[in-house]
Amino acid sequence: MSTAYDLDGAGPVGPVDGGLANAVGVAEVAGVPGVAEVAGVGDVAGVARVAGVATDWAAADPYSAALRTGRGPLFLRRADGWLLPLEVERWCARADPADLAILDRCEGAVLDVGCGPGRLVAELAARGRTVLGIDVSEAAVAHTLELGGQALRRSVFDLLPGEGRWGTVLLIDGNVGIGGDPLALLRRAAALLVPGGLLIAETAPVDVDERAEVEVVDRPGARGTGRAFPWARLGTPGLLRHAGREDWRTAGQWTAGGRCFVALRSRSASSSAEPPKSTAVISSQWVRNPSAERPVADR
């Protein structure tokens, strides 16, 4: 059992069973209006998708196996054979100095999108912060719960607790690529944040702005899961271009540990983003936390 928190900052409100919370798609992060809707008919399609198709995929995929052992190798592979190495060992370790610099900037209640094995969620929870991780991988959610963090098995494009009430949304370890549509992801983040809320994203260390269908493999010549999914890679210039189209304001740019980060502040007025079920990218969030590091050569 773990403790739930009030998104308005009232503190602990009672225990939550992590297994039940993830089974029904509800993390009782505290008396959030609309939680009953999340657990009931309000998001039946989203729950079915995450609990059905994604469950079958995640049960045997290389990503889940890597999280359970805490080590790679692991890659994102494009249809043309191009490979992007994923930093499993770093994700499964404790938060490093570059991570801590991110967390020091967080404001209010924090939503970690694509939390992976939960190092950032666990560190924020240890600081006494209100934080929730979301991830479509059962192994990732389980690992986060084991570390003492709150986590919910969901896609960012599903209905979530506390919509419009999060102070900070995190898109770290390449998760700015979720859905393969940066504009749609930025709109979704704005809908999750309080007006004027903070988005912190990690970007690729090169000037790239690309979209592709990818799958996860544990070696260059391996067969994948058979389920390709849309992904994007964005460097800082590309992210800022997309953010400018959506009226985000740049709140900071920095590098640490060879990684690149951008902080964006949403518009102060209410977001006009479409509801989470209205875009084609809802099918997106199959694998968590690909790194923005350099690709390896085609094999």
PDB file of C-alpha atoms in Angstrom:
ATOM      1  CA  MET A   1       0.000   0.000   0.000  1.00  0.00           C
ATOM      2  CA  SER A   2       1.211   3.529  -0.725  1.00  0.00           C
ATOM      3  CA  THR A   3       0.022   6.972   0.219  1.00  0.00           C
ATOM      4  CA  ALA A   4      -2.166   9.179  -1.930  1.00  0.00           C
ATOM      5  CA  TYR A   5      -1.702  12.931  -2.175  1.00  0.00           C
ATOM      6  CA  ASP A   6      -4.008  15.844  -2.710  1.00  0.00           C
ATOM      7  CA  LEU A   7      -3.180  17.772  -5.859  1.00  0.00           C
ATOM      8  CA  ASP A   8      -4.222  20.969  -4.100  1.00  0.00           C
ATOM      9  CA  GLY A   9      -1.387  20.435  -1.614  1.00  0.00           C
ATOM     10  CA  ALA A  10      -3.407  19.250   1.370  1.00  0.00           C
ATOM     11  CA  GLY A  11      -1.015  16.354   1.914  1.00  0.00           C
ATOM     12  CA  PRO A  12      -1.618  12.626   2.398  1.00  0.00           C
ATOM     13  CA  VAL A  13      -5.253  11.581   2.252  1.00  0.00           C
ATOM     14  CA  GLY A  14      -5.013   7.829   2.645  1.00  0.00           C
ATOM     15  CA  PRO A  15      -3.580   4.592   1.291  1.00  0.00           C
ATOM     16  CA  VAL A  16      -3.784   3.381  -2.270  1.00  0.00           C
ATOM     17  CA  ASP A  17      -3.368  -0.188  -3.417  1.00  0.00           C
ATOM     18  CA  GLY A  18      -0.940   0.082  -6.334  1.00  0.00           C
ATOM     19  CA  GLY A  19      -2.116  -3.123  -7.999  1.00  0.00           C
ATOM     20  CA  LEU A  20      -5.772  -2.141  -7.879  1.00  0.00           C
ATOM     21  CA  ALA A  21      -5.001   1.403  -8.946  1.00  0.00           C
ATOM     22  CA  ASN A  22      -3.294   0.185 -12.076  1.00  0.00           C
ATOM     23  CA  ALA A  23      -5.814  -2.533 -12.787  1.00  0.00           C
ATOM     24  CA  VAL A  24      -8.691  -0.061 -13.001  1.00  0.00           C
ATOM     25  CA  GLY A  25      -6.653   2.847 -14.288  1.00  0.00           C
ATOM     26  CA  VAL A  26      -6.930   4.993 -11.170  1.00  0.00           C
ATOM     27  CA  ALA A  27      -4.197   6.362  -8.937  1.00  0.00           C
ATOM     28  CA  GLU A  28      -6.084   7.958  -6.051  1.00  0.00           C
ATOM     29  CA  VAL A  29      -3.838  10.973  -6.039  1.00  0.00           C
ATOM     30  CA  ALA A  30      -6.400  12.534  -3.983  1.00  0.00           C
ATOM     31  CA  GLY A  31      -9.912  13.543  -4.293  1.00  0.00           C
ATOM     32  CA  VAL A  32      -9.312  14.757  -7.800  1.00  0.00           C
ATOM     33  CA  PRO A  33     -12.575  15.724  -9.522  1.00  0.00           C
ATOM     34  CA  GLY A  34     -13.266  13.256 -12.290  1.00  0.00           C
ATOM     35  CA  VAL A  35     -11.575  10.235 -10.692  1.00  0.00           C
ATOM     36  CA  ALA A  36     -14.855   8.355 -10.698  1.00  0.00           C
ATOM     37  CA  GLU A  37     -15.124   9.062 -14.398  1.00  0.00           C
ATOM     38  CA  VAL A  38     -11.627   7.708 -14.968  1.00  0.00           C
ATOM     39  CA  ALA A  39     -12.536   4.502 -13.167  1.00  0.00           C
ATOM     40  CA  GLY A  40     -15.906   4.141 -14.827  1.00  0.00           C
ATOM     41  CA  VAL A  41     -17.417   4.793 -18.205  1.00  0.00           C
ATOM     42  CA  GLY A  42     -15.569   8.021 -18.871  1.00  0.00           C
ATOM     43  CA  ASP A  43     -12.591   6.343 -20.526  1.00  0.00           C
ATOM     44  CA  VAL A  44     -13.627   2.798 -21.334  1.00  0.00           C
ATOM     45  CA  ALA A  45     -11.929   2.809 -24.725  1.00  0.00           C
ATOM     46  CA  GLY A  46      -8.637   4.021 -23.303  1.00  0.00           C
ATOM     47  CA  VAL A  47      -8.664   1.495 -20.452  1.00  0.00           C
ATOM     48  CA  ALA A  48      -9.448  -1.333 -22.862  1.00  0.00           C
ATOM     49  CA  ARG A  49      -6.604  -0.343 -25.130  1.00  0.00           C
ATOM     50  CA  VAL A  50      -4.003  -0.081 -22.382  1.00  0.00           C
ATOM     51  CA  ALA A  51      -5.242  -3.121 -20.464  1.00  0.00           C
ATOM     52  CA  GLY A  52      -5.713  -5.244 -23.584  1.00  0.00           C
ATOM     53  CA  VAL A  53      -3.528  -4.784 -26.621  1.00  0.00           C
ATOM     54  CA  ALA A  54      -0.720  -3.026 -24.798  1.00  0.00           C
ATOM     55  CA  THR A  55      -0.758  -5.620 -22.016  1.00  0.00           C
ATOM     56  CA  ASP A  56      -0.207  -8.446 -24.490  1.00  0.00           C
ATOM     57  CA  TRP A  57       2.646  -6.545 -26.099  1.00  0.00           C
ATOM     58  CA  ALA A  58       4.321  -5.494 -22.878  1.00  0.00           C
ATOM     59  CA  ALA A  59       4.208  -8.949 -21.280  1.00  0.00           C
ATOM     60  CA  ALA A  60       6.985 -10.331 -23.473  1.00  0.00           C
ATOM     61  CA  ASP A  61       8.650  -7.330 -25.094  1.00  0.00           C
ATOM     62  CA  PRO A  62      12.394  -6.633 -24.859  1.00  0.00           C
ATOM     63  CA  TYR A  63      11.756  -3.382 -23.014  1.00  0.00           C
ATOM     64  CA  SER A  64      10.001  -5.102 -20.110  1.00  0.00           C
ATOM     65  CA  ALA A  65      12.735  -7.734 -19.936  1.00  0.00           C
ATOM     66  CA  ALA A  66      15.411  -5.028 -19.848  1.00  0.00           C
ATOM     67  CA  LEU A  67      13.676  -3.186 -17.006  1.00  0.00           C
ATOM     68  CA  ARG A  68      13.412  -6.373 -14.989  1.00  0.00           C
ATOM     69  CA  THR A  69      17.151  -7.048 -15.301  1.00  0.00           C
ATOM     70  CA  GLY A  70      18.173  -3.387 -15.195  1.00  0.00           C
ATOM     71  CA  ARG A  71      20.431  -3.634 -18.229  1.00  0.00           C
ATOM     72  CA  GLY A  72      20.490  -3.595 -22.022  1.00  0.00           C
ATOM     73  CA  PRO A  73      21.334  -3.665 -24.803  1.00  0.00           C
ATOM     74  CA  LEU A  74      18.126  -2.164 -26.137  1.00  0.00           C
ATOM     75  CA  PHE A  75      17.397  -0.152 -29.275  1.00  0.00           C
ATOM     76  CA  LEU A  76      14.686   1.640 -31.171  1.00  0.00           C
ATOM     77  CA  ARG A  77      14.828   0.390 -34.753  1.00  0.00           C
ATOM     78  CA  ARG A  78      13.378   2.102 -37.784  1.00  0.00           C
ATOM     79  CA  ALA A  79      12.048   0.125 -40.743  1.00  0.00           C
ATOM     80  CA  ASP A  80      15.211   0.949 -42.697  1.00  0.00           C
ATOM     81  CA  GLY A  81      17.419  -0.623 -39.995  1.00  0.00           C
ATOM     82  CA  TRP A  82      18.580   2.619 -38.345  1.00  0.00           C
ATOM     83  CA  LEU A  83      19.140   2.073 -34.618  1.00  0.00           C
ATOM     84  CA  LEU A  84      18.897   4.347 -31.587  1.00  0.00           C
ATOM     85  CA  PRO A  85      20.486   2.931 -28.393  1.00  0.00           C
ATOM     86  CA  LEU A  86      18.425   3.205 -25.212  1.00  0.00           C
ATOM     87  CA  GLU A  87      20.072   3.854 -21.848  1.00  0.00           C
ATOM     88  CA  VAL A  88      18.465   1.179 -19.710  1.00  0.00           C
ATOM     89  CA  GLU A  89      21.195   1.143 -17.069  1.00  0.00           C
ATOM     90  CA  ARG A  90      20.880   4.894 -16.481  1.00  0.00           C
ATOM     91  CA  TRP A  91      17.086   4.720 -16.314  1.00  0.00           C
ATOM     92  CA  CYS A  92      17.236   1.933 -13.722  1.00  0.00           C
ATOM     93  CA  ALA A  93      19.854   3.688 -11.584  1.00  0.00           C
ATOM     94  CA  ARG A  94      19.213   6.443  -9.058  1.00  0.00           C
ATOM     95  CA  ALA A  95      18.639   9.973 -10.288  1.00  0.00           C
ATOM     96  CA  ASP A  96      21.964  11.472 -11.383  1.00  0.00           C
ATOM     97  CA  PRO A  97      23.089  15.128 -11.132  1.00  0.00           C
ATOM     98  CA  ALA A  98      21.494  15.991 -14.486  1.00  0.00           C
ATOM     99  CA  ASP A  99      18.209  14.515 -13.245  1.00  0.00           C
ATOM    100  CA  LEU A 100      18.431  16.386  -9.953  1.00  0.00           C
ATOM    101  CA  ALA A 101      18.836  19.668 -11.831  1.00  0.00           C
ATOM    102  CA  ILE A 102      15.530  18.903 -13.594  1.00  0.00           C
ATOM    103  CA  LEU A 103      13.741  18.097 -10.359  1.00  0.00           C
ATOM    104  CA  ASP A 104      15.005  21.257  -8.664  1.00  0.00           C
ATOM    105  CA  ARG A 105      13.098  23.263 -11.280  1.00  0.00           C
ATOM    106  CA  CYS A 106       9.762  21.458 -10.813  1.00  0.00           C
ATOM    107  CA  GLU A 107       6.795  23.465  -9.571  1.00  0.00           C
ATOM    108  CA  GLY A 108       3.687  22.241  -7.771  1.00  0.00           C
ATOM    109  CA  ALA A 109       2.349  18.731  -8.371  1.00  0.00           C
ATOM    110  CA  VAL A 110       4.451  16.866 -10.933  1.00  0.00           C
ATOM    111  CA  LEU A 111       3.308  14.459 -13.648  1.00  0.00           C
ATOM    112  CA  ASP A 112       6.141  12.356 -15.113  1.00  0.00           C
ATOM    113  CA  VAL A 113       4.966  11.234 -18.569  1.00  0.00           C
ATOM    114  CA  GLY A 114       6.626   7.972 -19.593  1.00  0.00           C
ATOM    115  CA  CYS A 115       8.124   7.525 -16.138  1.00  0.00           C
ATOM    116  CA  GLY A 116       9.841   4.247 -17.018  1.00  0.00           C
ATOM    117  CA  PRO A 117      11.326   2.472 -13.982  1.00  0.00           C
ATOM    118  CA  GLY A 118      10.564   5.518 -11.859  1.00  0.00           C
ATOM    119  CA  ARG A 119      13.829   7.087 -10.764  1.00  0.00           C
ATOM    120  CA  LEU A 120      12.464  10.643 -11.051  1.00  0.00           C
ATOM    121  CA  VAL A 121       9.148   9.789  -9.398  1.00  0.00           C
ATOM    122  CA  ALA A 122      10.949   8.071  -6.524  1.00  0.00           C
ATOM    123  CA  GLU A 123      13.325  10.995  -5.988  1.00  0.00           C
ATOM    124  CA  LEU A 124      10.495  13.533  -5.932  1.00  0.00           C
ATOM    125  CA  ALA A 125       8.467  11.333  -3.570  1.00  0.00           C
ATOM    126  CA  ALA A 126      11.476  11.101  -1.253  1.00  0.00           C
ATOM    127  CA  ARG A 127      11.522  14.900  -1.195  1.00  0.00           C
ATOM    128  CA  GLY A 128       7.897  14.889  -0.077  1.00  0.00           C
ATOM    129  CA  ARG A 129       6.616  16.235  -3.393  1.00  0.00           C
ATOM    130  CA  THR A 130       3.249  15.390  -4.904  1.00  0.00           C
ATOM    131  CA  VAL A 131       4.154  13.325  -7.973  1.00  0.00           C
ATOM    132  CA  LEU A 132       2.593  10.734 -10.245  1.00  0.00           C
ATOM    133  CA  GLY A 133       4.242   8.718 -12.990  1.00  0.00           C
ATOM    134  CA  ILE A 134       2.348   7.353 -15.977  1.00  0.00           C
ATOM    135  CA  ASP A 135       3.582   4.640 -18.308  1.00  0.00           C
ATOM    136  CA  VAL A 136       2.008   2.017 -20.555  1.00  0.00           C
ATOM    137  CA  SER A 137       4.555  -0.615 -19.531  1.00  0.00           C
ATOM    138  CA  GLU A 138       3.451  -2.894 -16.712  1.00  0.00           C
ATOM    139  CA  ALA A 139       7.088  -3.560 -15.811  1.00  0.00           C
ATOM    140  CA  ALA A 140       7.807   0.173 -15.600  1.00  0.00           C
ATOM    141  CA  VAL A 141       4.833   0.851 -13.350  1.00  0.00           C
ATOM    142  CA  ALA A 142       5.697  -2.105 -11.108  1.00  0.00           C
ATOM    143  CA  HIS A 143       9.291  -0.905 -10.759  1.00  0.00           C
ATOM    144  CA  THR A 144       8.138   2.607  -9.880  1.00  0.00           C
ATOM    145  CA  LEU A 145       5.814   1.282  -7.192  1.00  0.00           C
ATOM    146  CA  GLU A 146       8.620  -0.854  -5.757  1.00  0.00           C
ATOM    147  CA  LEU A 147      10.727   2.292  -5.394  1.00  0.00           C
ATOM    148  CA  GLY A 148       7.947   3.901  -3.358  1.00  0.00           C
ATOM    149  CA  GLY A 149       6.542   6.159  -6.069  1.00  0.00           C
ATOM    150  CA  GLN A 150       2.972   6.490  -7.309  1.00  0.00           C
ATOM    151  CA  ALA A 151       2.425   5.277 -10.873  1.00  0.00           C
ATOM    152  CA  LEU A 152      -0.508   4.641 -13.135  1.00  0.00           C
ATOM    153  CA  ARG A 153      -0.602   2.466 -16.241  1.00  0.00           C
ATOM    154  CA  ARG A 154      -1.821   4.892 -18.868  1.00  0.00           C
ATOM    155  CA  SER A 155      -0.930   6.684 -22.062  1.00  0.00           C
ATOM    156  CA  VAL A 156      -0.599  10.450 -21.851  1.00  0.00           C
ATOM    157  CA  PHE A 157      -3.428  10.590 -24.410  1.00  0.00           C
ATOM    158  CA  ASP A 158      -5.841   8.756 -22.096  1.00  0.00           C
ATOM    159  CA  LEU A 159      -8.011  10.485 -19.517  1.00  0.00           C
ATOM    160  CA  LEU A 160      -5.866  11.181 -16.437  1.00  0.00           C
ATOM    161  CA  PRO A 161      -6.429  12.307 -12.847  1.00  0.00           C
ATOM    162  CA  GLY A 162      -5.961  16.008 -12.177  1.00  0.00           C
ATOM    163  CA  GLU A 163      -6.282  17.247 -15.752  1.00  0.00           C
ATOM    164  CA  GLY A 164      -5.558  20.969 -15.810  1.00  0.00           C
ATOM    165  CA  ARG A 165      -4.165  20.891 -12.263  1.00  0.00           C
ATOM    166  CA  TRP A 166      -0.566  19.724 -12.633  1.00  0.00           C
ATOM    167  CA  GLY A 167       2.111  22.316 -11.909  1.00  0.00           C
ATOM    168  CA  THR A 168       4.814  20.541 -13.935  1.00  0.00           C
ATOM    169  CA  VAL A 169       4.796  17.930 -16.706  1.00  0.00           C
ATOM    170  CA  LEU A 170       8.025  16.051 -17.440  1.00  0.00           C
ATOM    171  CA  LEU A 171       9.008  14.624 -20.844  1.00  0.00           C
ATOM    172  CA  ILE A 172      12.452  13.212 -20.083  1.00  0.00           C
ATOM    173  CA  ASP A 173      14.659  10.556 -21.747  1.00  0.00           C
ATOM    174  CA  GLY A 174      13.350  11.312 -25.227  1.00  0.00           C
ATOM    175  CA  ASN A 175       9.670  11.203 -24.320  1.00  0.00           C
ATOM    176  CA  VAL A 176       9.126  14.403 -26.287  1.00  0.00           C
ATOM    177  CA  GLY A 177       8.819  11.858 -29.123  1.00  0.00           C
ATOM    178  CA  ILE A 178       5.693  10.168 -27.769  1.00  0.00           C
ATOM    179  CA  GLY A 179       3.041   9.783 -30.448  1.00  0.00           C
ATOM    180  CA  GLY A 180       5.233  10.959 -33.295  1.00  0.00           C
ATOM    181  CA  ASP A 181       3.376  14.289 -33.359  1.00  0.00           C
ATOM    182  CA  PRO A 182       5.090  17.043 -31.334  1.00  0.00           C
ATOM    183  CA  LEU A 183       2.252  19.541 -31.771  1.00  0.00           C
ATOM    184  CA  ALA A 184      -0.335  17.084 -30.475  1.00  0.00           C
ATOM    185  CA  LEU A 185       1.875  16.246 -27.492  1.00  0.00           C
ATOM    186  CA  LEU A 186       2.410  19.918 -26.677  1.00  0.00           C
ATOM    187  CA  ARG A 187      -1.344  20.529 -26.809  1.00  0.00           C
ATOM    188  CA  ARG A 188      -1.942  17.555 -24.536  1.00  0.00           C
ATOM    189  CA  ALA A 189       0.665  18.789 -22.055  1.00  0.00           C
ATOM    190  CA  ALA A 190      -0.988  22.220 -22.000  1.00  0.00           C
ATOM    191  CA  ALA A 191      -4.328  20.586 -21.199  1.00  0.00           C
ATOM    192  CA  LEU A 192      -2.786  18.718 -18.263  1.00  0.00           C
ATOM    193  CA  LEU A 193      -1.059  21.768 -16.759  1.00  0.00           C
ATOM    194  CA  VAL A 194      -2.456  24.595 -14.704  1.00  0.00           C
ATOM    195  CA  PRO A 195      -2.547  27.841 -16.714  1.00  0.00           C
ATOM    196  CA  GLY A 196       1.038  29.058 -16.863  1.00  0.00           C
ATOM    197  CA  GLY A 197       2.324  25.627 -15.836  1.00  0.00           C
ATOM    198  CA  LEU A 198       5.795  24.290 -16.580  1.00  0.00           C
ATOM    199  CA  LEU A 199       6.806  21.660 -19.137  1.00  0.00           C
ATOM    200  CA  ILE A 200      10.348  20.310 -18.883  1.00  0.00           C
ATOM    201  CA  ALA A 201      11.513  18.271 -21.865  1.00  0.00           C
ATOM    202  CA  GLU A 202      14.739  16.548 -22.801  1.00  0.00           C
ATOM    203  CA  THR A 203      15.777  17.055 -26.409  1.00  0.00           C
ATOM    204  CA  ALA A 204      18.220  15.347 -28.757  1.00  0.00           C
ATOM    205  CA  PRO A 205      21.766  16.782 -28.631  1.00  0.00           C
ATOM    206  CA  VAL A 206      21.598  17.518 -32.373  1.00  0.00           C
ATOM    207  CA  ASP A 207      19.340  19.735 -34.475  1.00  0.00           C
ATOM    208  CA  VAL A 208      16.862  17.107 -35.644  1.00  0.00           C
ATOM    209  CA  ASP A 209      13.109  17.138 -36.239  1.00  0.00           C
ATOM    210  CA  GLU A 210      11.938  13.804 -37.575  1.00  0.00           C
ATOM    211  CA  ARG A 211       9.132  11.273 -37.297  1.00  0.00           C
ATOM    212  CA  ALA A 212       9.265   7.550 -37.939  1.00  0.00           C
ATOM    213  CA  GLU A 213       7.652   4.200 -37.227  1.00  0.00           C
ATOM    214  CA  VAL A 214       9.915   2.281 -34.835  1.00  0.00           C
ATOM    215  CA  GLU A 215       9.995  -0.899 -32.789  1.00  0.00           C
ATOM    216  CA  VAL A 216      12.021  -2.044 -29.778  1.00  0.00           C
ATOM    217  CA  VAL A 217      14.717  -4.697 -30.209  1.00  0.00           C
ATOM    218  CA  ASP A 218      17.429  -6.062 -27.945  1.00  0.00           C
ATOM    219  CA  ARG A 219      20.019  -6.581 -30.699  1.00  0.00           C
ATOM    220  CA  PRO A 220      20.464  -5.204 -34.216  1.00  0.00           C
ATOM    221  CA  GLY A 221      19.373  -8.327 -36.081  1.00  0.00           C
ATOM    222  CA  ALA A 222      16.645  -9.404 -33.682  1.00  0.00           C
ATOM    223  CA  ARG A 223      13.018  -9.809 -34.571  1.00  0.00           C
ATOM    224  CA  GLY A 224      10.944  -7.064 -33.010  1.00  0.00           C
ATOM    225  CA  THR A 225       7.609  -7.357 -31.281  1.00  0.00           C
ATOM    226  CA  GLY A 226       5.839  -7.003 -34.604  1.00  0.00           C
ATOM    227  CA  ARG A 227       4.183  -3.834 -33.331  1.00  0.00           C
ATOM    228  CA  ALA A 228       5.657  -0.662 -34.767  1.00  0.00           C
ATOM    229  CA  PHE A 229       4.632   2.648 -33.242  1.00  0.00           C
ATOM    230  CA  PRO A 230       5.061   6.326 -34.187  1.00  0.00           C
ATOM    231  CA  TRP A 231       7.923   8.252 -32.638  1.00  0.00           C
ATOM    232  CA  ALA A 232       9.648  11.601 -33.080  1.00  0.00           C
ATOM    233  CA  ARG A 233      13.140  12.899 -32.409  1.00  0.00           C
ATOM    234  CA  LEU A 234      13.506  16.598 -31.654  1.00  0.00           C
ATOM    235  CA  GLY A 235      16.506  18.750 -30.966  1.00  0.00           C
ATOM    236  CA  THR A 236      16.089  21.979 -29.022  1.00  0.00           C
ATOM    237  CA  PRO A 237      15.578  24.183 -32.132  1.00  0.00           C
ATOM    238  CA  GLY A 238      12.856  21.864 -33.427  1.00  0.00           C
ATOM    239  CA  LEU A 239      11.021  21.772 -30.116  1.00  0.00           C
ATOM    240  CA  LEU A 240      11.153  25.556 -29.816  1.00  0.00           C
ATOM    241  CA  ARG A 241       9.731  25.929 -33.323  1.00  0.00           C
ATOM    242  CA  HIS A 242       6.766  23.721 -32.467  1.00  0.00           C
ATOM    243  CA  ALA A 243       6.323  25.368 -29.055  1.00  0.00           C
ATOM    244  CA  GLY A 244       6.186  28.806 -30.664  1.00  0.00           C
ATOM    245  CA  ARG A 245       3.267  27.697 -32.809  1.00  0.00           C
ATOM    246  CA  GLU A 246       1.368  26.740 -29.643  1.00  0.00           C
ATOM    247  CA  ASP A 247       2.067  29.927 -27.654  1.00  0.00           C
ATOM    248  CA  TRP A 248       4.471  28.335 -25.193  1.00  0.00           C
ATOM    249  CA  ARG A 249       7.043  30.666 -23.650  1.00  0.00           C
ATOM    250  CA  THR A 250      10.650  29.543 -23.246  1.00  0.00           C
ATOM    251  CA  ALA A 251      11.521  29.457 -19.550  1.00  0.00           C
ATOM    252  CA  GLY A 252      15.018  28.013 -19.816  1.00  0.00           C
ATOM    253  CA  GLN A 253      17.527  25.973 -21.800  1.00  0.00           C
ATOM    254  CA  TRP A 254      20.493  24.063 -20.377  1.00  0.00           C
ATOM    255  CA  THR A 255      22.785  21.093 -20.802  1.00  0.00           C
ATOM    256  CA  ALA A 256      24.011  18.682 -18.136  1.00  0.00           C
ATOM    257  CA  GLY A 257      25.839  15.393 -18.362  1.00  0.00           C
ATOM    258  CA  GLY A 258      25.883  15.599 -22.148  1.00  0.00           C
ATOM    259  CA  ARG A 259      22.078  15.910 -22.212  1.00  0.00           C
ATOM    260  CA  CYS A 260      19.943  18.840 -23.403  1.00  0.00           C
ATOM    261  CA  PHE A 261      16.846  20.266 -21.729  1.00  0.00           C
ATOM    262  CA  VAL A 262      14.205  22.906 -22.369  1.00  0.00           C
ATOM    263  CA  ALA A 263      11.705  24.403 -19.928  1.00  0.00           C
ATOM    264  CA  LEU A 264       8.515  25.826 -21.453  1.00  0.00           C
ATOM    265  CA  ARG A 265       5.689  27.707 -19.788  1.00  0.00           C
ATOM    266  CA  SER A 266       2.155  27.295 -21.068  1.00  0.00           C
ATOM    267  CA  ARG A 267      -0.143  30.189 -21.854  1.00  0.00           C
ATOM    268  CA  SER A 268      -1.744  31.760 -18.803  1.00  0.00           C
ATOM    269  CA  ALA A 269      -5.258  31.547 -20.243  1.00  0.00           C
ATOM    270  CA  SER A 270      -7.145  28.252 -20.309  1.00  0.00           C
ATOM    271  CA  SER A 271      -5.783  25.868 -22.909  1.00  0.00           C
ATOM    272  CA  SER A 272      -7.794  25.354 -26.057  1.00  0.00           C
ATOM    273  CA  ALA A 273      -6.293  21.919 -26.612  1.00  0.00           C
ATOM    274  CA  GLU A 274      -8.647  19.238 -27.879  1.00  0.00           C
ATOM    275  CA  PRO A 275      -9.744  16.540 -25.431  1.00  0.00           C
ATOM    276  CA  PRO A 276      -7.479  13.473 -25.200  1.00  0.00           C
ATOM    277  CA  LYS A 277      -9.683  11.201 -27.320  1.00  0.00           C
ATOM    278  CA  SER A 278      -9.885  13.498 -30.310  1.00  0.00           C
ATOM    279  CA  THR A 279      -6.584  12.990 -32.116  1.00  0.00           C
ATOM    280  CA  ALA A 280      -5.095  10.261 -34.233  1.00  0.00           C
ATOM    281  CA  VAL A 281      -2.046   9.930 -31.990  1.00  0.00           C
ATOM    282  CA  ILE A 282      -3.956   8.172 -29.207  1.00  0.00           C
ATOM    283  CA  SER A 283      -2.461   4.890 -30.459  1.00  0.00           C
ATOM    284  CA  SER A 284       1.009   6.063 -29.626  1.00  0.00           C
ATOM    285  CA  GLN A 285       2.488   5.263 -26.291  1.00  0.00           C
ATOM    286  CA  TRP A 286       3.760   1.719 -26.717  1.00  0.00           C
ATOM    287  CA  VAL A 287       7.251   1.998 -25.276  1.00  0.00           C
ATOM    288  CA  ARG A 288       8.676   4.243 -22.688  1.00  0.00           C
ATOM    289  CA  ASN A 289      11.640   6.467 -22.321  1.00  0.00           C
ATOM    290  CA  PRO A 290      13.803   6.200 -25.423  1.00  0.00           C
ATOM    291  CA  SER A 291      16.928   8.245 -24.998  1.00  0.00           C
ATOM    292  CA  ALA A 292      17.752  11.234 -27.133  1.00  0.00           C
ATOM    293  CA  GLU A 293      21.316   9.988 -27.535  1.00  0.00           C
ATOM    294  CA  ARG A 294      23.052   9.502 -30.858  1.00  0.00           C
ATOM    295  CA  PRO A 295      22.032   6.622 -33.138  1.00  0.00           C
ATOM    296  CA  VAL A 296      24.365   3.812 -34.064  1.00  0.00           C
ATOM    297  CA  ALA A 297      25.114   2.984 -37.666  1.00  0.00           C
ATOM    298  CA  ASP A 298      22.884   0.682 -39.687  1.00  0.00           C
ATOM    299  CA  ARG A 299      23.789  -2.950 -39.212  1.00  0.00           C
TER     300      ARG A 299
END
